Backbone as ProteinMPNN parsed JSONL, in Angstrom:
{"seq_chain_A": "MSLTQLRALMVDAAEVGAKKAITDLGISKPFISKAEACKLFGRATVENWMNKKLIQPQRDQSGKFTYRISRLELDALAVSSNRHSHLMVNE", "coords_chain_A": {"N_chain_A": [[14.109, -7.861, -0.227], [11.706, -6.148, -2.021], [10.577, -2.716, -2.301], [7.918, -2.615, -3.072], [6.985, -5.158, -2.291], [7.357, -4.943, 0.477], [5.566, -2.888, 1.029], [3.156, -4.172, 0.363], [3.098, -6.147, 2.347], [2.809, -4.534, 4.605], [0.299, -3.413, 4.136], [-1.285, -5.719, 4.283], [-0.843, -6.408, 6.983], [-2.03, -4.213, 8.224], [-4.688, -4.604, 7.451], [-5.352, -7.025, 8.783], [-5.01, -6.147, 11.4], [-7.02, -4.197, 11.527], [-9.279, -5.825, 11.253], [-9.066, -7.26, 13.615], [-9.49, -5.218, 15.471], [-12.151, -4.554, 14.878], [-13.406, -6.913, 15.619], [-12.729, -6.952, 18.351], [-14.224, -4.776, 19.22], [-16.729, -5.791, 19.086], [-18.204, -5.696, 16.791], [-17.91, -7.514, 14.784], [-18.2, -11.074, 14.651], [-16.146, -13.095, 16.741], [-15.671, -15.77, 16.246], [-16.36, -18.214, 13.722], [-18.412, -20.673, 12.101], [-17.35, -23.903, 10.858], [-18.533, -24.415, 8.405], [-19.169, -21.808, 7.523], [-16.566, -20.828, 7.277], [-15.638, -22.455, 5.226], [-17.229, -21.552, 3.129], [-16.178, -18.998, 2.813], [-13.396, -19.362, 2.316], [-13.049, -21.71, 0.932], [-13.588, -25.2, 0.869], [-11.527, -27.137, 0.579], [-9.237, -25.664, 1.204], [-9.698, -24.868, 3.902], [-9.899, -27.385, 5.173], [-7.357, -28.349, 4.607], [-5.785, -26.537, 6.102], [-6.702, -27.28, 8.631], [-5.853, -29.966, 8.762], [-3.09, -29.604, 8.711], [-2.834, -28.476, 11.113], [-2.864, -25.709, 11.388], [-4.93, -24.111, 12.03], [-7.023, -24.165, 14.876], [-9.796, -25.627, 15.454], [-12.593, -25.341, 17.673], [-14.852, -27.167, 19.692], [-18.266, -26.348, 19.656], [-19.812, -24.637, 22.34], [-22.439, -25.122, 22.915], [-22.941, -27.764, 22.773], [-23.544, -28.866, 20.393], [-22.634, -30.576, 17.343], [-20.806, -28.927, 16.01], [-18.122, -26.879, 14.862], [-16.194, -24.162, 16.077], [-14.275, -21.608, 14.664], [-11.556, -19.455, 14.903], [-11.957, -16.301, 13.632], [-9.997, -14.397, 13.235], [-7.648, -15.949, 13.134], [-8.159, -17.33, 10.752], [-8.262, -15.207, 8.88], [-5.65, -14.193, 9.105], [-4.172, -16.413, 8.25], [-5.114, -16.651, 5.631], [-4.135, -14.29, 4.496], [-1.356, -14.692, 4.814], [-1.004, -16.994, 3.296], [-1.741, -16.129, 0.741], [0.168, -14.15, 0.44], [2.555, -15.595, 0.433], [2.322, -17.121, -1.955], [2.178, -15.024, -3.732], [4.682, -13.761, -3.401], [6.356, -15.818, -4.24], [5.762, -16.027, -6.968], [6.541, -13.561, -7.946], [9.256, -13.399, -7.469]], "CA_chain_A": [[12.691, -7.599, -0.388], [11.517, -4.877, -2.716], [9.695, -1.743, -1.664], [6.548, -3.028, -3.387], [6.662, -6.293, -1.425], [7.246, -4.427, 1.839], [4.306, -2.139, 1.081], [2.067, -5.147, 0.374], [3.089, -6.749, 3.681], [2.272, -3.542, 5.546], [-1.14, -3.32, 3.883], [-1.88, -6.933, 4.849], [-0.796, -6.29, 8.446], [-3.041, -3.223, 8.603], [-6.003, -5.237, 7.283], [-5.562, -7.973, 9.881], [-5.172, -5.324, 12.6], [-8.348, -3.583, 11.487], [-10.256, -6.877, 11.519], [-8.978, -7.555, 15.044], [-10.15, -4.114, 16.184], [-13.593, -4.695, 14.663], [-13.824, -8.038, 16.459], [-12.61, -6.527, 19.75], [-15.314, -3.846, 19.504], [-17.988, -6.521, 19.065], [-18.909, -5.454, 15.534], [-17.813, -8.764, 14.037], [-18.108, -12.246, 15.52], [-14.768, -13.582, 16.832], [-15.607, -17.144, 15.75], [-17.353, -18.612, 12.734], [-18.503, -22.131, 11.972], [-16.537, -24.492, 9.79], [-19.284, -24.23, 7.156], [-18.955, -20.416, 7.097], [-15.167, -20.72, 6.854], [-15.536, -23.105, 3.915], [-17.831, -20.649, 2.139], [-15.287, -17.854, 2.6], [-12.045, -19.692, 1.883], [-13.041, -22.961, 0.182], [-13.521, -26.378, 1.742], [-10.201, -27.771, 0.496], [-8.29, -24.811, 1.922], [-9.966, -24.964, 5.35], [-9.531, -28.72, 5.638], [-5.901, -28.413, 4.54], [-5.287, -25.814, 7.272], [-7.011, -28.09, 9.813], [-4.968, -31.138, 8.741], [-1.741, -29.147, 9.043], [-2.954, -27.901, 12.46], [-2.619, -24.269, 11.327], [-6.067, -23.555, 12.768], [-7.455, -25.064, 15.939], [-11.239, -25.501, 15.7], [-13.055, -25.7, 19.01], [-16.237, -27.628, 19.7], [-19.227, -25.342, 20.092], [-20.177, -24.827, 23.751], [-23.844, -25.512, 23.051], [-23.024, -29.215, 22.736], [-23.791, -29.312, 19.026], [-21.454, -31.129, 16.68], [-20.255, -27.913, 15.114], [-16.851, -26.336, 15.304], [-15.968, -22.722, 15.977], [-12.919, -21.319, 14.224], [-11.222, -18.05, 15.1], [-11.981, -15.521, 12.389], [-8.704, -13.733, 13.122], [-6.704, -16.957, 12.656], [-8.452, -17.578, 9.342], [-7.848, -14.042, 8.089], [-4.184, -14.128, 9.097], [-3.7, -17.493, 7.389], [-5.436, -16.317, 4.239], [-3.183, -13.268, 4.068], [-0.011, -15.265, 4.705], [-1.008, -17.928, 2.17], [-1.736, -15.323, -0.478], [1.438, -13.438, 0.358], [3.574, -16.574, 0.064], [2.207, -17.427, -3.378], [2.482, -13.79, -4.445], [6.129, -13.551, -3.374], [7.012, -16.857, -5.038], [5.55, -15.719, -8.379], [7.235, -12.325, -8.323], [10.692, -13.459, -7.234]], "C_chain_A": [[12.545, -6.221, -1.023], [10.572, -3.966, -1.935], [8.23, -2.106, -1.9], [6.109, -4.186, -2.498], [6.487, -5.849, 0.02], [5.93, -3.672, 2.017], [3.129, -3.101, 1.165], [1.965, -5.834, 1.738], [2.483, -5.801, 4.715], [0.761, -3.386, 5.37], [-1.855, -4.533, 4.481], [-1.921, -6.881, 6.372], [-1.858, -5.304, 8.936], [-4.448, -3.814, 8.491], [-6.307, -6.191, 8.427], [-5.762, -7.207, 11.186], [-6.54, -4.674, 12.67], [-9.431, -4.614, 11.792], [-10.241, -7.263, 13.001], [-9.69, -6.477, 15.848], [-11.664, -4.214, 16.06], [-14.15, -5.833, 15.521], [-13.797, -7.641, 17.928], [-13.736, -5.579, 20.156], [-16.686, -4.521, 19.485], [-18.79, -6.315, 17.797], [-18.945, -6.722, 14.687], [-17.674, -9.915, 15.024], [-16.657, -12.74, 15.564], [-14.593, -14.995, 16.277], [-16.67, -17.348, 14.687], [-17.362, -20.138, 12.665], [-17.596, -22.61, 10.845], [-17.224, -24.289, 8.441], [-19.102, -22.804, 6.617], [-17.53, -20.221, 6.584], [-14.984, -21.332, 5.466], [-16.147, -22.251, 2.814], [-16.886, -19.501, 1.803], [-13.974, -18.231, 1.924], [-11.944, -20.96, 1.043], [-12.823, -24.145, 1.103], [-12.123, -27.001, 1.743], [-9.169, -26.98, 1.295], [-8.458, -24.95, 3.425], [-9.555, -26.33, 5.881], [-8.018, -28.932, 5.593], [-5.281, -27.724, 5.757], [-5.535, -26.614, 8.551], [-6.073, -29.297, 9.89], [-3.542, -30.776, 9.117], [-1.677, -28.518, 10.432], [-2.563, -26.418, 12.494], [-3.755, -23.498, 11.983], [-6.531, -24.615, 13.749], [-8.954, -24.879, 16.181], [-11.589, -25.972, 17.098], [-14.502, -26.154, 18.917], [-17.129, -26.532, 20.273], [-19.686, -25.655, 21.511], [-21.62, -25.269, 23.94], [-24.03, -27.021, 23.019], [-23.333, -29.754, 21.352], [-22.496, -29.866, 18.446], [-20.934, -30.156, 15.624], [-18.96, -27.382, 15.717], [-16.835, -24.833, 15.133], [-14.511, -22.527, 15.593], [-12.697, -19.825, 14.379], [-11.164, -17.334, 13.756], [-10.628, -14.843, 12.157], [-7.63, -14.708, 12.622], [-6.901, -17.215, 11.162], [-7.969, -16.433, 8.458], [-6.33, -13.953, 7.993], [-3.597, -15.218, 8.201], [-3.952, -17.192, 5.923], [-4.453, -15.289, 3.697], [-1.803, -13.87, 3.873], [0.068, -16.253, 3.543], [-0.951, -17.176, 0.85], [-0.404, -14.623, -0.648], [2.539, -14.384, -0.094], [3.516, -16.871, -1.437], [2.547, -16.199, -4.213], [3.999, -13.561, -4.512], [6.854, -14.583, -4.239], [6.899, -16.551, -6.526], [6.399, -14.541, -8.806], [8.734, -12.371, -8.114], [11.416, -14.073, -8.401]], "O_chain_A": [[13.187, -5.257, -0.604], [9.866, -4.406, -1.028], [7.395, -1.92, -1.015], [4.98, -4.195, -2.005], [5.582, -6.315, 0.712], [5.264, -3.809, 3.043], [2.203, -2.882, 1.947], [0.862, -6.074, 2.228], [1.734, -6.227, 5.594], [0.032, -3.243, 6.351], [-2.903, -4.392, 5.111], [-2.919, -7.264, 6.982], [-2.508, -5.544, 9.953], [-5.301, -3.554, 9.34], [-7.406, -6.166, 8.981], [-6.606, -7.589, 11.997], [-7.15, -4.605, 13.736], [-10.391, -4.318, 12.504], [-11.289, -7.558, 13.576], [-10.412, -6.783, 16.797], [-12.383, -3.984, 17.032], [-15.241, -5.719, 16.079], [-14.727, -7.952, 18.673], [-14.158, -5.58, 21.312], [-17.691, -3.897, 19.828], [-19.95, -6.721, 17.732], [-19.908, -6.963, 13.959], [-17.101, -9.754, 16.101], [-16.002, -12.799, 14.524], [-13.491, -15.375, 15.882], [-17.741, -16.741, 14.735], [-16.428, -20.798, 13.119], [-17.143, -21.833, 10.005], [-16.557, -24.02, 7.442], [-18.908, -22.607, 5.417], [-17.31, -19.537, 5.585], [-14.26, -20.788, 4.632], [-15.641, -22.226, 1.692], [-16.799, -19.08, 0.65], [-13.49, -17.503, 1.056], [-10.881, -21.261, 0.499], [-11.983, -24.103, 2.001], [-11.601, -27.35, 2.801], [-8.327, -27.561, 1.981], [-7.478, -25.13, 4.147], [-8.925, -26.419, 6.935], [-7.462, -29.621, 6.449], [-4.36, -28.261, 6.373], [-4.693, -26.633, 9.449], [-5.557, -29.614, 10.962], [-2.856, -31.56, 9.773], [-0.617, -28.081, 10.88], [-2.01, -25.931, 13.48], [-3.569, -22.37, 12.437], [-6.44, -25.812, 13.48], [-9.348, -24.067, 17.019], [-10.963, -26.884, 17.638], [-15.287, -25.592, 18.153], [-16.778, -25.877, 21.254], [-19.923, -26.816, 21.845], [-21.985, -25.743, 25.015], [-25.141, -27.515, 23.213], [-23.38, -30.968, 21.155], [-21.411, -29.653, 18.987], [-20.662, -30.54, 14.487], [-18.747, -27.438, 16.928], [-17.386, -24.296, 14.172], [-13.623, -23.193, 16.124], [-13.561, -19.023, 14.022], [-10.412, -17.72, 12.861], [-10.172, -14.729, 11.019], [-6.8, -14.346, 11.788], [-5.935, -17.307, 10.405], [-7.347, -16.656, 7.42], [-5.787, -13.67, 6.926], [-2.633, -14.974, 7.475], [-3.099, -17.448, 5.073], [-3.99, -15.406, 2.562], [-1.144, -13.591, 2.872], [1.099, -16.339, 2.876], [-0.199, -17.546, -0.052], [0.102, -14.512, -1.765], [3.372, -14.012, -0.92], [4.547, -16.871, -2.111], [3.14, -16.321, -5.285], [4.53, -13.208, -5.566], [7.847, -14.263, -4.893], [7.846, -16.792, -7.275], [6.924, -14.527, -9.919], [9.432, -11.454, -8.547], [12.64, -14.201, -8.37]]}, "name": "protein", "num_of_chains": 1, "seq": "MSLTQLRALMVDAAEVGAKKAITDLGISKPFISKAEACKLFGRATVENWMNKKLIQPQRDQSGKFTYRISRLELDALAVSSNRHSHLMVNE"}
């Protein structure tokens, strides 16, 4: 692994850690709806992650037919997916 790749991994880890801290402090919501996730990451991507069981949506407690998805799980998956494609292109 090159120094540039290691640096990029460290930056990604710091970003996910910062997002976790913001969520833990109550500044950001810990869960978002499937619709919000699709707006952020694309419907095909979110459904692919759900089909592969990489994210575990939970039924909303209000009894509605909506799903809550962990924002931290989504962010970590997005970083790892981008990192994988980035490393494959540069190797």
